[in-house]
PDB file of N, CA and C in Angstrom:
ATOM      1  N   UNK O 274       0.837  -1.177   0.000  1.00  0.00           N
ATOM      2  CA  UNK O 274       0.000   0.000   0.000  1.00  0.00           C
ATOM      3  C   UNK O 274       0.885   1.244   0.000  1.00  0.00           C
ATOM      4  N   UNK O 275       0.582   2.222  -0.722  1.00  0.00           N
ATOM      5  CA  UNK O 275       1.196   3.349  -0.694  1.00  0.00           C
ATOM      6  C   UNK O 275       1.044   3.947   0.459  1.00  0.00           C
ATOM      7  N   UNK O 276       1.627   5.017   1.033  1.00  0.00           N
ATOM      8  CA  UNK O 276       1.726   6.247   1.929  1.00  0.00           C
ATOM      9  C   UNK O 276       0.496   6.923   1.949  1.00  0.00           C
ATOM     10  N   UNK O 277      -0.130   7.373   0.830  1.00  0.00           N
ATOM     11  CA  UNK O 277      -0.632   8.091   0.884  1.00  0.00           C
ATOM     12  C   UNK O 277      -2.745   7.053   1.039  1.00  0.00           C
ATOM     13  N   UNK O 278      -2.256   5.980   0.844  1.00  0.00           N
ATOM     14  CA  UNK O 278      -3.243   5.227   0.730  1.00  0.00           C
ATOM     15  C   UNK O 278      -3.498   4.981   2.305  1.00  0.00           C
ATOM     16  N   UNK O 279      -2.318   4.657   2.733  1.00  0.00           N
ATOM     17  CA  UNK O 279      -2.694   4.191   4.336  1.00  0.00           C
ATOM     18  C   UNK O 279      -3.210   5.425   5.082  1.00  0.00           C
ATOM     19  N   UNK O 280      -2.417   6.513   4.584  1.00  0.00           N
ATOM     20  CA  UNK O 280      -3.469   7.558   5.367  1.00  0.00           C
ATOM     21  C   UNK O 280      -4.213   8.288   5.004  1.00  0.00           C
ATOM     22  N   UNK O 281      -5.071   8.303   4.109  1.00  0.00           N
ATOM     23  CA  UNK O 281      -6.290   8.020   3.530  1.00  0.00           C
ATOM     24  C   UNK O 281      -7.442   6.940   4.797  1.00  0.00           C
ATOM     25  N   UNK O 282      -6.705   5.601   4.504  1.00  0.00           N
ATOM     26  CA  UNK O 282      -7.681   4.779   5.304  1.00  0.00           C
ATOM     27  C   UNK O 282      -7.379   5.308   6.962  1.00  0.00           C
ATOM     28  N   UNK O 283      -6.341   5.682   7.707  1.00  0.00           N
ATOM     29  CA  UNK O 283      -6.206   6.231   8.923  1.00  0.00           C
ATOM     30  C   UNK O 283      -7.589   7.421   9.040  1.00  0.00           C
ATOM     31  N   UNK O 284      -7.196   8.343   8.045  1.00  0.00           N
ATOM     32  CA  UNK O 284      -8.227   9.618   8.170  1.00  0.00           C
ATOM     33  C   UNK O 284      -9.810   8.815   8.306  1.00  0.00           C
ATOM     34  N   UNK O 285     -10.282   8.154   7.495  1.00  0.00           N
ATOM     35  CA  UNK O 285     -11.129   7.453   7.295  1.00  0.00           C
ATOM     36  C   UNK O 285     -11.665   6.512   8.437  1.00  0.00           C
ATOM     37  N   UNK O 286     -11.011   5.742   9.068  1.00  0.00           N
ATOM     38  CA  UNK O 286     -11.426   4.612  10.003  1.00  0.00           C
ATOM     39  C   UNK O 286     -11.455   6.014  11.407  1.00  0.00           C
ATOM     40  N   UNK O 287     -10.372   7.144  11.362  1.00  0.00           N
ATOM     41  CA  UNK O 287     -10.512   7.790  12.758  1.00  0.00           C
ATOM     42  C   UNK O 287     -11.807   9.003  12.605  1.00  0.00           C
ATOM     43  N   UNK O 288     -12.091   8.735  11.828  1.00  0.00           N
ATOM     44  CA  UNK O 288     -13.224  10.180  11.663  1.00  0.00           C
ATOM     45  C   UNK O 288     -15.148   9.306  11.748  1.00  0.00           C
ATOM     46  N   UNK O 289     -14.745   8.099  11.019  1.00  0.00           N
ATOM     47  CA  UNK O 289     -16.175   6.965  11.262  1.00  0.00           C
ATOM     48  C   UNK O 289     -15.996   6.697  12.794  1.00  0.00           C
ATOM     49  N   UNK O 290     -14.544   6.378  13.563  1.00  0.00           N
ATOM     50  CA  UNK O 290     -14.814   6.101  15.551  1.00  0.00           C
ATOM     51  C   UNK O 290     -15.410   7.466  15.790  1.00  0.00           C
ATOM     52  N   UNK O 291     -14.956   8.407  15.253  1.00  0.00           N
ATOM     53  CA  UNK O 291     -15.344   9.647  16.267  1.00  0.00           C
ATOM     54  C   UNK O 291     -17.037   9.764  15.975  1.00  0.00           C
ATOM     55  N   UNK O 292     -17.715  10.163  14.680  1.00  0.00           N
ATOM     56  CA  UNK O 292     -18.842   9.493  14.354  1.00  0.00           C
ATOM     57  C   UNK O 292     -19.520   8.748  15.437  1.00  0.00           C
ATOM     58  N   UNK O 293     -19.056   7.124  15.087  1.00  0.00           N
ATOM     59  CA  UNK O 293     -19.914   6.389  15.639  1.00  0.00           C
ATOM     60  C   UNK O 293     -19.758   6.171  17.620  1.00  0.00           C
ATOM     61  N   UNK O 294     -18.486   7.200  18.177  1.00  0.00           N
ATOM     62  CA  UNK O 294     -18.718   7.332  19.054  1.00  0.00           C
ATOM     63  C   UNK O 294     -19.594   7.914  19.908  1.00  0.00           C
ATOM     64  N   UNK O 295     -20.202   9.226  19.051  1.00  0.00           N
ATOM     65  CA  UNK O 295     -21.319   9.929  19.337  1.00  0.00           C
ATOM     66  C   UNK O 295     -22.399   9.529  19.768  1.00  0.00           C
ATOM     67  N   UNK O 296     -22.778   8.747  18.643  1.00  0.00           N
ATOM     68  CA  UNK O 296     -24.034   8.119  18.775  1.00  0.00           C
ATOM     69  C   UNK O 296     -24.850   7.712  19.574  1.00  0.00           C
ATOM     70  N   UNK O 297     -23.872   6.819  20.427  1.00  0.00           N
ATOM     71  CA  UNK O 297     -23.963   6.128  21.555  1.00  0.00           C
ATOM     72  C   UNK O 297     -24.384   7.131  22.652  1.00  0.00           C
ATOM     73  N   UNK O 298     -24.007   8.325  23.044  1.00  0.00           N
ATOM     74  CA  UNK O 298     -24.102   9.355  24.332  1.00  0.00           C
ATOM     75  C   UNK O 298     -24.897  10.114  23.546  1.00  0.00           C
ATOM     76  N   UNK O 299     -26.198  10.152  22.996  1.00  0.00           N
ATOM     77  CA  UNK O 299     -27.174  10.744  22.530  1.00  0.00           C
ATOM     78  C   UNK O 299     -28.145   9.929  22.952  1.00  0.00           C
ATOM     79  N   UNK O 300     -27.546   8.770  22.515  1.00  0.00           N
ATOM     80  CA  UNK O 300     -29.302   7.340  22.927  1.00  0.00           C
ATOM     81  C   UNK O 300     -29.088   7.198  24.104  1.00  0.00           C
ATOM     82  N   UNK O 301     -27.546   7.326  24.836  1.00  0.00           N
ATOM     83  CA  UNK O 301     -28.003   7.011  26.505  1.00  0.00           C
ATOM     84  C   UNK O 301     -29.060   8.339  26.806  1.00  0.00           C
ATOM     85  N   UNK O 302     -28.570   9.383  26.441  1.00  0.00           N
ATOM     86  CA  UNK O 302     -29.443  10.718  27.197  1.00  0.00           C
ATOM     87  C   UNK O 302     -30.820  10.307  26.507  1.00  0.00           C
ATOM     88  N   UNK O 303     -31.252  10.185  25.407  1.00  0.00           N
ATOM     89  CA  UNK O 303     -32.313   9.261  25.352  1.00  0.00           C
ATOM     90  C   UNK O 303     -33.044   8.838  26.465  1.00  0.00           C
ATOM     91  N   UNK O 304     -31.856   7.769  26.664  1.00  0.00           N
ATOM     92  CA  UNK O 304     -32.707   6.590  27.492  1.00  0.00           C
ATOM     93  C   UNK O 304     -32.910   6.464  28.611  1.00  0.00           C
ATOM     94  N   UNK O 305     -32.197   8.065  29.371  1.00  0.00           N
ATOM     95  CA  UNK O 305     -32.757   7.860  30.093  1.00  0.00           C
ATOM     96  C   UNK O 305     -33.827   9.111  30.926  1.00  0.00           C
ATOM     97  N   UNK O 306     -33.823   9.956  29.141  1.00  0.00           N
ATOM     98  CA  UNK O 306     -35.117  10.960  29.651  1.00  0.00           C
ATOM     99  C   UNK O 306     -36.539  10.160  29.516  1.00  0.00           C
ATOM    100  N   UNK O 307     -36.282   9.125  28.719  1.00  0.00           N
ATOM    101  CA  UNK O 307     -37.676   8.103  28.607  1.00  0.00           C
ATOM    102  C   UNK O 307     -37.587   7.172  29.498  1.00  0.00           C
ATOM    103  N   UNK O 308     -36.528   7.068  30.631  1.00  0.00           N
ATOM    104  CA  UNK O 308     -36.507   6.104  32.100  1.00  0.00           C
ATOM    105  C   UNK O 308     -37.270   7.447  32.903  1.00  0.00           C
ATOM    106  N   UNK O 309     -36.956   8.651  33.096  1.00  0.00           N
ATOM    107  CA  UNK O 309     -37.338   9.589  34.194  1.00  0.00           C
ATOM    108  C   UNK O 309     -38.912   9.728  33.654  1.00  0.00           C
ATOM    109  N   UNK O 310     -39.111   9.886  32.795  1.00  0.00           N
ATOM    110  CA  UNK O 310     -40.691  10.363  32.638  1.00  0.00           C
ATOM    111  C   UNK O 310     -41.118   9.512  32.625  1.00  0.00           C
ATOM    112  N   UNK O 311     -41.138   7.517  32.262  1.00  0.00           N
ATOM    113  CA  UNK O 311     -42.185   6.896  32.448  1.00  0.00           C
ATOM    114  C   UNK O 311     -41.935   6.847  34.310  1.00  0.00           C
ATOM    115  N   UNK O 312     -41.220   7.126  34.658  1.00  0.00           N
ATOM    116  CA  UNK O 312     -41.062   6.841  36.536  1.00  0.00           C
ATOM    117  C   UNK O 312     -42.189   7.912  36.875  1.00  0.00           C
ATOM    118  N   UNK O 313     -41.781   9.193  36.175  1.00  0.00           N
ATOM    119  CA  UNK O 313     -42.955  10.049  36.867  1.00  0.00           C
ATOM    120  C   UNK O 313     -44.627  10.106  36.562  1.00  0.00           C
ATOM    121  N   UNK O 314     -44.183   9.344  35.057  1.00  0.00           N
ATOM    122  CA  UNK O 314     -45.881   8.965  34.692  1.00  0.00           C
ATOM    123  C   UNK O 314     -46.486   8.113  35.973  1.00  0.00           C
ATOM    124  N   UNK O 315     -45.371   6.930  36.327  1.00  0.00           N
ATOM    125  CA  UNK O 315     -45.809   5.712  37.149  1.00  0.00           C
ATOM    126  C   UNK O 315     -46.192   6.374  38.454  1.00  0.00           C
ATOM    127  N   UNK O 316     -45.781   7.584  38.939  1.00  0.00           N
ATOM    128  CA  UNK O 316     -45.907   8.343  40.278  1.00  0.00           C
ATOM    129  C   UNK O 316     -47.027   9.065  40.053  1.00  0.00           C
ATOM    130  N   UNK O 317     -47.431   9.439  38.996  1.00  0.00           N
ATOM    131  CA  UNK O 317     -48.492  10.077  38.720  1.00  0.00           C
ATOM    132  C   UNK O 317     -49.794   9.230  39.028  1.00  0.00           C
ATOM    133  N   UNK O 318     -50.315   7.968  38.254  1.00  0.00           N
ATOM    134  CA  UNK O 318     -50.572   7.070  37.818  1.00  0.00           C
ATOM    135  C   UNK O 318     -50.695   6.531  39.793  1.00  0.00           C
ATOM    136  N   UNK O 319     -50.215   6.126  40.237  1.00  0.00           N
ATOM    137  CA  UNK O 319     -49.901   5.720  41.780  1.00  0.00           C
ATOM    138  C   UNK O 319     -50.758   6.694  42.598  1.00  0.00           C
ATOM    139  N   UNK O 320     -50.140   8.170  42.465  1.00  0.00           N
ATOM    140  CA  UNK O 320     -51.054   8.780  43.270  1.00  0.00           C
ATOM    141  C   UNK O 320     -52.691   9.215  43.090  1.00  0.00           C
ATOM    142  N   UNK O 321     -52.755   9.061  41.814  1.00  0.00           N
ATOM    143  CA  UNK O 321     -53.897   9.253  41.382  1.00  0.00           C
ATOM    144  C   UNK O 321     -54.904   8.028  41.876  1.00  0.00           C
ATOM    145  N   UNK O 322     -54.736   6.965  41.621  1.00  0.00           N
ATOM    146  CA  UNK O 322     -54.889   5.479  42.315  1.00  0.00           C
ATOM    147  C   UNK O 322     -55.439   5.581  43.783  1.00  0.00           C
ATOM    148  N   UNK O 323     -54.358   5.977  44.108  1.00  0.00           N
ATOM    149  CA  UNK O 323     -54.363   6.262  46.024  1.00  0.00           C
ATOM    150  C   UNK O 323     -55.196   6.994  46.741  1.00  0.00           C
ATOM    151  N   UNK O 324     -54.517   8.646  45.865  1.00  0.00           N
ATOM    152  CA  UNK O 324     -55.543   9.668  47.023  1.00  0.00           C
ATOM    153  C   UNK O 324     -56.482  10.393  45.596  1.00  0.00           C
ATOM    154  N   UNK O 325     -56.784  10.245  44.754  1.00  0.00           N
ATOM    155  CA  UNK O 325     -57.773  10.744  43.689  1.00  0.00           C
ATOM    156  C   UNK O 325     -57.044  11.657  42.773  1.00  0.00           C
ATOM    157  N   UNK O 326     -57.646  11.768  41.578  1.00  0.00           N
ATOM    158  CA  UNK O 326     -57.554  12.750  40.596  1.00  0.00           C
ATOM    159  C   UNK O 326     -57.071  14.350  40.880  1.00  0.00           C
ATOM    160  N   UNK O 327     -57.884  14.991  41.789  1.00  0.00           N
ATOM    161  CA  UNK O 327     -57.940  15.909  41.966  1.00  0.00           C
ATOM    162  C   UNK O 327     -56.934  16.368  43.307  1.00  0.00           C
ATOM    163  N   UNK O 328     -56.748  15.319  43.848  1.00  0.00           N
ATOM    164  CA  UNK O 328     -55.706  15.405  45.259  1.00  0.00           C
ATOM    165  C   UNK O 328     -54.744  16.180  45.425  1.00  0.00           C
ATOM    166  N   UNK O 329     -54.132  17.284  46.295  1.00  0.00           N
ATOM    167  CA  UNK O 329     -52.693  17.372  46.160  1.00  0.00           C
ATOM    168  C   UNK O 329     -51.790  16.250  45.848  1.00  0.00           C
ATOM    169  N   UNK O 330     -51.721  15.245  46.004  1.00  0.00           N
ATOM    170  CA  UNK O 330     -50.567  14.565  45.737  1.00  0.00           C
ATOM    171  C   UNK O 330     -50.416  14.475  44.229  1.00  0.00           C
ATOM    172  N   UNK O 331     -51.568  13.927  43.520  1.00  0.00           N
ATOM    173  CA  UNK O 331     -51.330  14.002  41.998  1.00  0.00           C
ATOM    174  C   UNK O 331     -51.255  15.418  41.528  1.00  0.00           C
ATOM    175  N   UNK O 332     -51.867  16.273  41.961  1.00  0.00           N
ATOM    176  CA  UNK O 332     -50.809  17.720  41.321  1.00  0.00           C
ATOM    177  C   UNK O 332     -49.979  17.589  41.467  1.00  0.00           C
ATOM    178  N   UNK O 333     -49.433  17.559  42.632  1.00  0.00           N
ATOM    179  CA  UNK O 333     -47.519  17.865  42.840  1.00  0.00           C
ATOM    180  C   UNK O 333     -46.750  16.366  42.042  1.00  0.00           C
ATOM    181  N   UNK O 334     -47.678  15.483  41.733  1.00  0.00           N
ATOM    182  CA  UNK O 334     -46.679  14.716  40.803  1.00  0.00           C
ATOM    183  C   UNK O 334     -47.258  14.756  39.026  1.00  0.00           C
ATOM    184  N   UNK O 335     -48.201  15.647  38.908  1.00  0.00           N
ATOM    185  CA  UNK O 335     -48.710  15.916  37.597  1.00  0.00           C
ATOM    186  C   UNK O 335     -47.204  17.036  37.582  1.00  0.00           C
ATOM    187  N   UNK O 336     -47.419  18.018  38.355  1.00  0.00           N
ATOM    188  CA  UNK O 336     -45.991  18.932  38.263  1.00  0.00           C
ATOM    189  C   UNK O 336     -44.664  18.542  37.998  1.00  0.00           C
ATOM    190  N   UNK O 337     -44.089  17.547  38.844  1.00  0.00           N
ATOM    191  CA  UNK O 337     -43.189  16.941  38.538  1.00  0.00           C
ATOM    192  C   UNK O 337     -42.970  16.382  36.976  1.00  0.00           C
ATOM    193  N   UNK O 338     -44.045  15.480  36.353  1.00  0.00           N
ATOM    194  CA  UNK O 338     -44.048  14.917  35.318  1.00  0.00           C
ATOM    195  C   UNK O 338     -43.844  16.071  34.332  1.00  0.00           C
ATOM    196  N   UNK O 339     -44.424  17.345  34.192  1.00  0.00           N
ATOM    197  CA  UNK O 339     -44.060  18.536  33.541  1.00  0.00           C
ATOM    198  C   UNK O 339     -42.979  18.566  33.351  1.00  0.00           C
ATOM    199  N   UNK O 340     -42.613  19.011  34.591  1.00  0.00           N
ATOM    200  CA  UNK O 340     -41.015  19.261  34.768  1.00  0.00           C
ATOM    201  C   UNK O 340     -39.679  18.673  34.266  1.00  0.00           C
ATOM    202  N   UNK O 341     -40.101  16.803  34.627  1.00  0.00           N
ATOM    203  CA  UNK O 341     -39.131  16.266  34.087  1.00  0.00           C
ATOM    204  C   UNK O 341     -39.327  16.183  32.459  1.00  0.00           C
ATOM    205  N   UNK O 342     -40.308  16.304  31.681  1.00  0.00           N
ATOM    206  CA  UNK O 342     -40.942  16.700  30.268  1.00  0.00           C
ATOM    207  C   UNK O 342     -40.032  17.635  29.829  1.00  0.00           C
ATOM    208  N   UNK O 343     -40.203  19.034  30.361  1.00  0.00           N
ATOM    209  CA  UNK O 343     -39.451  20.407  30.094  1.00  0.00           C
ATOM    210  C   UNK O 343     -38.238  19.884  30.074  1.00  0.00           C
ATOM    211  N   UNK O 344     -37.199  19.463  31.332  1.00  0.00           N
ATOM    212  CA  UNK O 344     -36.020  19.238  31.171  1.00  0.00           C
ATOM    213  C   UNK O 344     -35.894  18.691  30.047  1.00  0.00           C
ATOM    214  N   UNK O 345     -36.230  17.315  29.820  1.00  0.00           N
ATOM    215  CA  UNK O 345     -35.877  16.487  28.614  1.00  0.00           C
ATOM    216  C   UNK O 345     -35.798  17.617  27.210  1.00  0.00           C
ATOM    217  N   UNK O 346     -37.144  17.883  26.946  1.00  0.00           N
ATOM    218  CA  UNK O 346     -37.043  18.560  25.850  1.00  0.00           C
ATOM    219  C   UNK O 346     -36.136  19.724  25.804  1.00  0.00           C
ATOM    220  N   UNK O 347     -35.771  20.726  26.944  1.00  0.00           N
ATOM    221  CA  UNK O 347     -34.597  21.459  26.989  1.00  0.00           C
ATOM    222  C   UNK O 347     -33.488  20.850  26.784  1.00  0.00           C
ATOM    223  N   UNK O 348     -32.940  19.216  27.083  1.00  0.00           N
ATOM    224  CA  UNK O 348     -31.943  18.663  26.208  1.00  0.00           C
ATOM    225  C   UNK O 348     -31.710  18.568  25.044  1.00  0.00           C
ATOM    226  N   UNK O 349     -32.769  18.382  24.477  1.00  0.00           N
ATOM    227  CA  UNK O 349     -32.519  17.902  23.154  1.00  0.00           C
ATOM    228  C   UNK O 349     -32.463  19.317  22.519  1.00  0.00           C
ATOM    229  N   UNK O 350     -33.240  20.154  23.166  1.00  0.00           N
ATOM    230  CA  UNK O 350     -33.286  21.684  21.998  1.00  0.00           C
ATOM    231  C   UNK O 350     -31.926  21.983  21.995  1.00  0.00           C
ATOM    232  N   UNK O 351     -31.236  21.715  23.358  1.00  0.00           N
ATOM    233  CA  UNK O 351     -29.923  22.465  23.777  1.00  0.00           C
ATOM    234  C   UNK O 351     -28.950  21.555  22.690  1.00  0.00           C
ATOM    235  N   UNK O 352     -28.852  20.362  22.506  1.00  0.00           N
ATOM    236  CA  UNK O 352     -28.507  19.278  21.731  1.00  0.00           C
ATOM    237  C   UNK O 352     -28.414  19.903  20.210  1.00  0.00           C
ATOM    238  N   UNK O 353     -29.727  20.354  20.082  1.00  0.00           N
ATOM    239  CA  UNK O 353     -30.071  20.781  18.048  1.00  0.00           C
ATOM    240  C   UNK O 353     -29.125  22.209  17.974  1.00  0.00           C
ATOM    241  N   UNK O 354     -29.124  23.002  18.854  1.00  0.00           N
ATOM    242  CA  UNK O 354     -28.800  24.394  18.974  1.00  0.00           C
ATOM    243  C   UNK O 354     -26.945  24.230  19.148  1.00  0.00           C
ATOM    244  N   UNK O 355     -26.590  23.435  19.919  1.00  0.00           N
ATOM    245  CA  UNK O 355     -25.135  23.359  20.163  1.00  0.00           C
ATOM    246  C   UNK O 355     -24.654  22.654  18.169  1.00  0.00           C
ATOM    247  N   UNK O 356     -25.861  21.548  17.875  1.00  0.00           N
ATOM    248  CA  UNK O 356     -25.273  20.993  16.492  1.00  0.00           C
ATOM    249  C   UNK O 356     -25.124  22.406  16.100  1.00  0.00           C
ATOM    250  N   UNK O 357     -26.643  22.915  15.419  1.00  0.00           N
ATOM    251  CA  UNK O 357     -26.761  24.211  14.718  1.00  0.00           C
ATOM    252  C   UNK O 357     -25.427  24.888  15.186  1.00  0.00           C
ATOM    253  N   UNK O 358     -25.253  25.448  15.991  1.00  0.00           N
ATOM    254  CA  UNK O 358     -23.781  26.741  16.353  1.00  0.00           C
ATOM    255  C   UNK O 358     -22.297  25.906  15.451  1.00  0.00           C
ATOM    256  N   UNK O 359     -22.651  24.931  15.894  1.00  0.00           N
ATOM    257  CA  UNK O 359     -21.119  23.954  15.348  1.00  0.00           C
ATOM    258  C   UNK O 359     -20.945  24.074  14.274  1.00  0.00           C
ATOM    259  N   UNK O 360     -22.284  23.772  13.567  1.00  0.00           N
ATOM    260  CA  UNK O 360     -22.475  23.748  11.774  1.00  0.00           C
ATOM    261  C   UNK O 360     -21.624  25.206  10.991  1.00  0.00           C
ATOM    262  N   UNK O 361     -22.390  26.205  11.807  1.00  0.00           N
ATOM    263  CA  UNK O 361     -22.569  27.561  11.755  1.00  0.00           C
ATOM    264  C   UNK O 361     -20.845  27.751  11.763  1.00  0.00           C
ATOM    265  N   UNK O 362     -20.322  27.860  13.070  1.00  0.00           N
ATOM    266  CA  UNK O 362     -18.834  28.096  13.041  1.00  0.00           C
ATOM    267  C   UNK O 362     -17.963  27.190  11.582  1.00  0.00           C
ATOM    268  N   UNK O 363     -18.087  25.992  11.212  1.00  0.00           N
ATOM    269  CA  UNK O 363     -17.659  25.388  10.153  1.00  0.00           C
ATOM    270  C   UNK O 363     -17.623  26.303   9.634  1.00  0.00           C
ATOM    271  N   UNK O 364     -19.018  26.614   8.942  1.00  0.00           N
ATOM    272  CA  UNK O 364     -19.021  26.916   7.062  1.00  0.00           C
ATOM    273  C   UNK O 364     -18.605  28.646   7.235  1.00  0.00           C
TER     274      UNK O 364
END
């Protein structure tokens, strides 16, 4: 193989790890804004069960479930917005 061939395939195999390293720490944050909100659905869901619909307890865990909602989706916006800026500085 030539010189210029091997690093060719170097550039190539180190730019697909960095790639497909990503990937991976996107689906964990994923997985586990869809672990926190079905927990708070399930707390929701529980108290509602327990002390009624209308109860303080299921507000303050209808609230919660919001909340952990908002966060999540403030990840991911923060996620699109950090890509977007990155893109932006490139070109």
């Amino acid at each position: 193989m030539t010189r210029s061939l091997k690093t060719l395939c170097i550039a190539v195999f180190s730019v697909a790890g960095l790639v497909g390293s990503s990937v991976p720490a996107r689906a964990d944050r994923d997985d586990k804004c869809e672990r926190r909100i079905h927990q708070a659905e399930e707390k929701l869901r529980n108290a509602i069960h327990r002390h009624g619909e209308n109860s303080r307890q299921a507000h303050k865990r209808h609230e919660e479930l919001e909340e952990v909602r908002r966060r999540c989706g403030r990840d991911h916006d923060h996620d699109r917005d950090h890509d977007r800026d990155h893109d932006h500085n490139h070109n």
